[in-house]
mmCIF file of C-alpha atoms in Angstrom:
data_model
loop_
_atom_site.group_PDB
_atom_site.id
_atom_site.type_symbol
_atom_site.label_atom_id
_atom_site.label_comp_id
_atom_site.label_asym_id
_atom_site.label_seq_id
_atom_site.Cartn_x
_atom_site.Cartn_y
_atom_site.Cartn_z
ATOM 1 C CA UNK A 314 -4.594 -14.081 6.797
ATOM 2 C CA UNK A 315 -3.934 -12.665 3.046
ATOM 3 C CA UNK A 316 -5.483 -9.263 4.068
ATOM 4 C CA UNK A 317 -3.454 -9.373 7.195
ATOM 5 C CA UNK A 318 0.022 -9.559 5.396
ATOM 6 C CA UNK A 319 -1.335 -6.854 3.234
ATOM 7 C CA UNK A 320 -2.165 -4.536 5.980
ATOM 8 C CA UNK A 321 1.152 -4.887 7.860
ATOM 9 C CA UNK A 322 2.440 -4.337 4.791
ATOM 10 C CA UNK A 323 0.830 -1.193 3.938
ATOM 11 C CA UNK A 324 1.519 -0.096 7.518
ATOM 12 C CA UNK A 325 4.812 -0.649 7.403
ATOM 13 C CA UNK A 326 5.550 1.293 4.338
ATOM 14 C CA UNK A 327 3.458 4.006 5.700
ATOM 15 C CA UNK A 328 5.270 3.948 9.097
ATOM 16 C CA UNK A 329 8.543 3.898 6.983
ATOM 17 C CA UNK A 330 7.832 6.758 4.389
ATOM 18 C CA UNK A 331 7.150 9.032 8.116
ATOM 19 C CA UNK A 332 10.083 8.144 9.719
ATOM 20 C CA UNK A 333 12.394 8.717 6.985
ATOM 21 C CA UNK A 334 10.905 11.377 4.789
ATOM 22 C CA UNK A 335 12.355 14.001 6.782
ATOM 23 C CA UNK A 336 15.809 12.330 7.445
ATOM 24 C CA UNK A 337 16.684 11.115 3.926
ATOM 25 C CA UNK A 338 18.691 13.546 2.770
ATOM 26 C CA UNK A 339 21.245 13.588 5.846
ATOM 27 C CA UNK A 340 23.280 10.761 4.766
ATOM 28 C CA UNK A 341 23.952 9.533 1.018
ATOM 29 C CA UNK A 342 23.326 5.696 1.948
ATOM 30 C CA UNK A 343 20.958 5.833 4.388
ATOM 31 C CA UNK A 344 18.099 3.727 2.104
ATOM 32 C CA UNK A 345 21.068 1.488 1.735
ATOM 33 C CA UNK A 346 21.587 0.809 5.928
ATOM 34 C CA UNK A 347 17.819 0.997 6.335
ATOM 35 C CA UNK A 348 16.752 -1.445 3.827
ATOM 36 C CA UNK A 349 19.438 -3.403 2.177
ATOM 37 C CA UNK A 350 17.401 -5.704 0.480
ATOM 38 C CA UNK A 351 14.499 -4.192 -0.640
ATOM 39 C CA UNK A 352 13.553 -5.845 -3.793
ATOM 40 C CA UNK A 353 13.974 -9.323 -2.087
ATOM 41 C CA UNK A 354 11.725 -8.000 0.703
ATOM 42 C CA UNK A 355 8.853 -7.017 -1.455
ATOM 43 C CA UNK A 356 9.445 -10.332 -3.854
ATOM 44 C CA UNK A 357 9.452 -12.677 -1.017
ATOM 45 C CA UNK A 358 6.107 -10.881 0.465
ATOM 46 C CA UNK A 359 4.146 -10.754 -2.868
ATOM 47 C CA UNK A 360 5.260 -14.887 -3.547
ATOM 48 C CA UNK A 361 3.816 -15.329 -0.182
ATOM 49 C CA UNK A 362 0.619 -13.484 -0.984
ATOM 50 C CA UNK A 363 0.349 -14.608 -4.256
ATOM 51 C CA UNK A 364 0.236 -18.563 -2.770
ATOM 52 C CA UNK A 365 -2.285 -17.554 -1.128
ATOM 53 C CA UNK A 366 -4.383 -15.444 -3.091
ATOM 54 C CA UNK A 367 -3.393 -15.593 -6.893
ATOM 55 C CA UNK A 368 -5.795 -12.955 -7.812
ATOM 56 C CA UNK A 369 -3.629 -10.561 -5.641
ATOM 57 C CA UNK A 370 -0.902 -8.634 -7.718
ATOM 58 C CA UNK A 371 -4.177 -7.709 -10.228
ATOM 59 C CA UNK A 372 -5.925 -6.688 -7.367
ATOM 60 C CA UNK A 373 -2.938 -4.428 -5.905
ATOM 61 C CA UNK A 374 -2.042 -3.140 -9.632
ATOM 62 C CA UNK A 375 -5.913 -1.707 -9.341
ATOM 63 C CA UNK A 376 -5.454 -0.528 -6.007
ATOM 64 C CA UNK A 377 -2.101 1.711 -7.550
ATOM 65 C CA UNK A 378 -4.559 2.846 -10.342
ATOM 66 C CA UNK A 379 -7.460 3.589 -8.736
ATOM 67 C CA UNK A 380 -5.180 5.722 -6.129
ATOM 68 C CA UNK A 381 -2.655 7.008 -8.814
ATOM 69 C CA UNK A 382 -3.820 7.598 -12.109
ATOM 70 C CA UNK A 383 -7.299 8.488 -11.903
ATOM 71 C CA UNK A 384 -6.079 12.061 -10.668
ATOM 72 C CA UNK A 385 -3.101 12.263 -13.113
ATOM 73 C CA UNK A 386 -0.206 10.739 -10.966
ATOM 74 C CA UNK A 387 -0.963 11.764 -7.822
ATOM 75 C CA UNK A 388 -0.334 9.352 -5.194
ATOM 76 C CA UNK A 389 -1.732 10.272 -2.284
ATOM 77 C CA UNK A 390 -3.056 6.759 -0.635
ATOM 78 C CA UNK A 391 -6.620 8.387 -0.434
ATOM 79 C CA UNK A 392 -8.300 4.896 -0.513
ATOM 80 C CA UNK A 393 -7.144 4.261 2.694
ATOM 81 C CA UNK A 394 -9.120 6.802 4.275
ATOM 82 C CA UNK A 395 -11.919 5.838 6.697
ATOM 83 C CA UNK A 396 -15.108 7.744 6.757
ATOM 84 C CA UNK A 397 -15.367 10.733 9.355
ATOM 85 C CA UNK A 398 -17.631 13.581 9.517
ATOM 86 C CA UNK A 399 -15.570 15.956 7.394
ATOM 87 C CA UNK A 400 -13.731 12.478 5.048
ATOM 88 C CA UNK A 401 -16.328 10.541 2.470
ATOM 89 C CA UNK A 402 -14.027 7.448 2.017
ATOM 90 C CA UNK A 403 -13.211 5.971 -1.466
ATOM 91 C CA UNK A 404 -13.724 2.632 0.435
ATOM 92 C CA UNK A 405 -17.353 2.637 0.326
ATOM 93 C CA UNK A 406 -17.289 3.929 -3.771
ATOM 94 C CA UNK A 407 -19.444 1.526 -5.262
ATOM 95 C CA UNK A 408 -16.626 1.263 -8.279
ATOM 96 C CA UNK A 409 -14.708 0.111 -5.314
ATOM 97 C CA UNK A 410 -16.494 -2.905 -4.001
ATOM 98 C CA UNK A 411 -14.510 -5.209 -5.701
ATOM 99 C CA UNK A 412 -10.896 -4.046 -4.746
ATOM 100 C CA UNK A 413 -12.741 -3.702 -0.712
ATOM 101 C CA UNK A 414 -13.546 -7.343 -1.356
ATOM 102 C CA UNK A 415 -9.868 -8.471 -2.076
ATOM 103 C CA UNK A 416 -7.843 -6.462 0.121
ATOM 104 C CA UNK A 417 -8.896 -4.999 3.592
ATOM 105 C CA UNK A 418 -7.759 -1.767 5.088
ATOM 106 C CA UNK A 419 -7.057 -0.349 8.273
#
C-alpha cells in the first residue's frame, strides 16, 4: 500500500509538471489556483507514508540523490525508466537494489 501512495504520487507530479509546463507563464497566479496548498499536500502525504513506512523520507532523500546529484544537478527522473531495447534502466543497477526494495516504480 506504501509503494502505492508513492507511485500515485510520483504520477501525479509527473502528470502535473506536463500539463502545466507549457501554460505557466500565461497567468501570474496560476500555481496559486492550481495548487493552493501545496506544502500541506506534500506534508499530509509524507505523515501518511511515514506511519507506514518510517524508513521512507531516507529512502526518498536517496532516490533525489541518486537521480540529482550524481550527474551534477540534473534532475531528469532517469530512475524511473523501464528497460527497453534502446533504455538500460537504473532500476536494475545493482547500487540500486536497495532503493528498488523500498519504493516501487511504474
Amino acid at each position: 500500500e506504501r509503494k502505492t501512495i508513492v507511485r500515485s504520487e510520483v504520477r501525479r507530479g509527473r502528470d502535473l509538471h506536463a500539463r502545466t509546463h507549457t501554460y505557466a507563464h500565461t497567468h501570474a497566479q496560476f500555481f496559486e489556483i492550481l495548487c493552493p496548498q501545496p506544502h500541506a499536500i506534500v506534508q499530509d502525504i509524507m505523515r501518511n507514508v511515514t506511519r507506514q513506512d518510517p524508513c521512507m523520507p531516507a529512502s526518498l532523500i536517496r532516490l533525489h540523490f541518486h537521480d540529482c546529484f550524481v550527474r551534477g544537478c540534473e534532475c531528469d527522473a532517469s530512475i524511473l525508466l523501464n528497460n527497453t531495447a534502446t533504455i538500460v534502466s537504473e532500476q536494475t543497477s545493482s547500487s540500486k537494489q536497495k532503493l528498488n526494495q523500498r519504493i516501487r516504480f511504474d
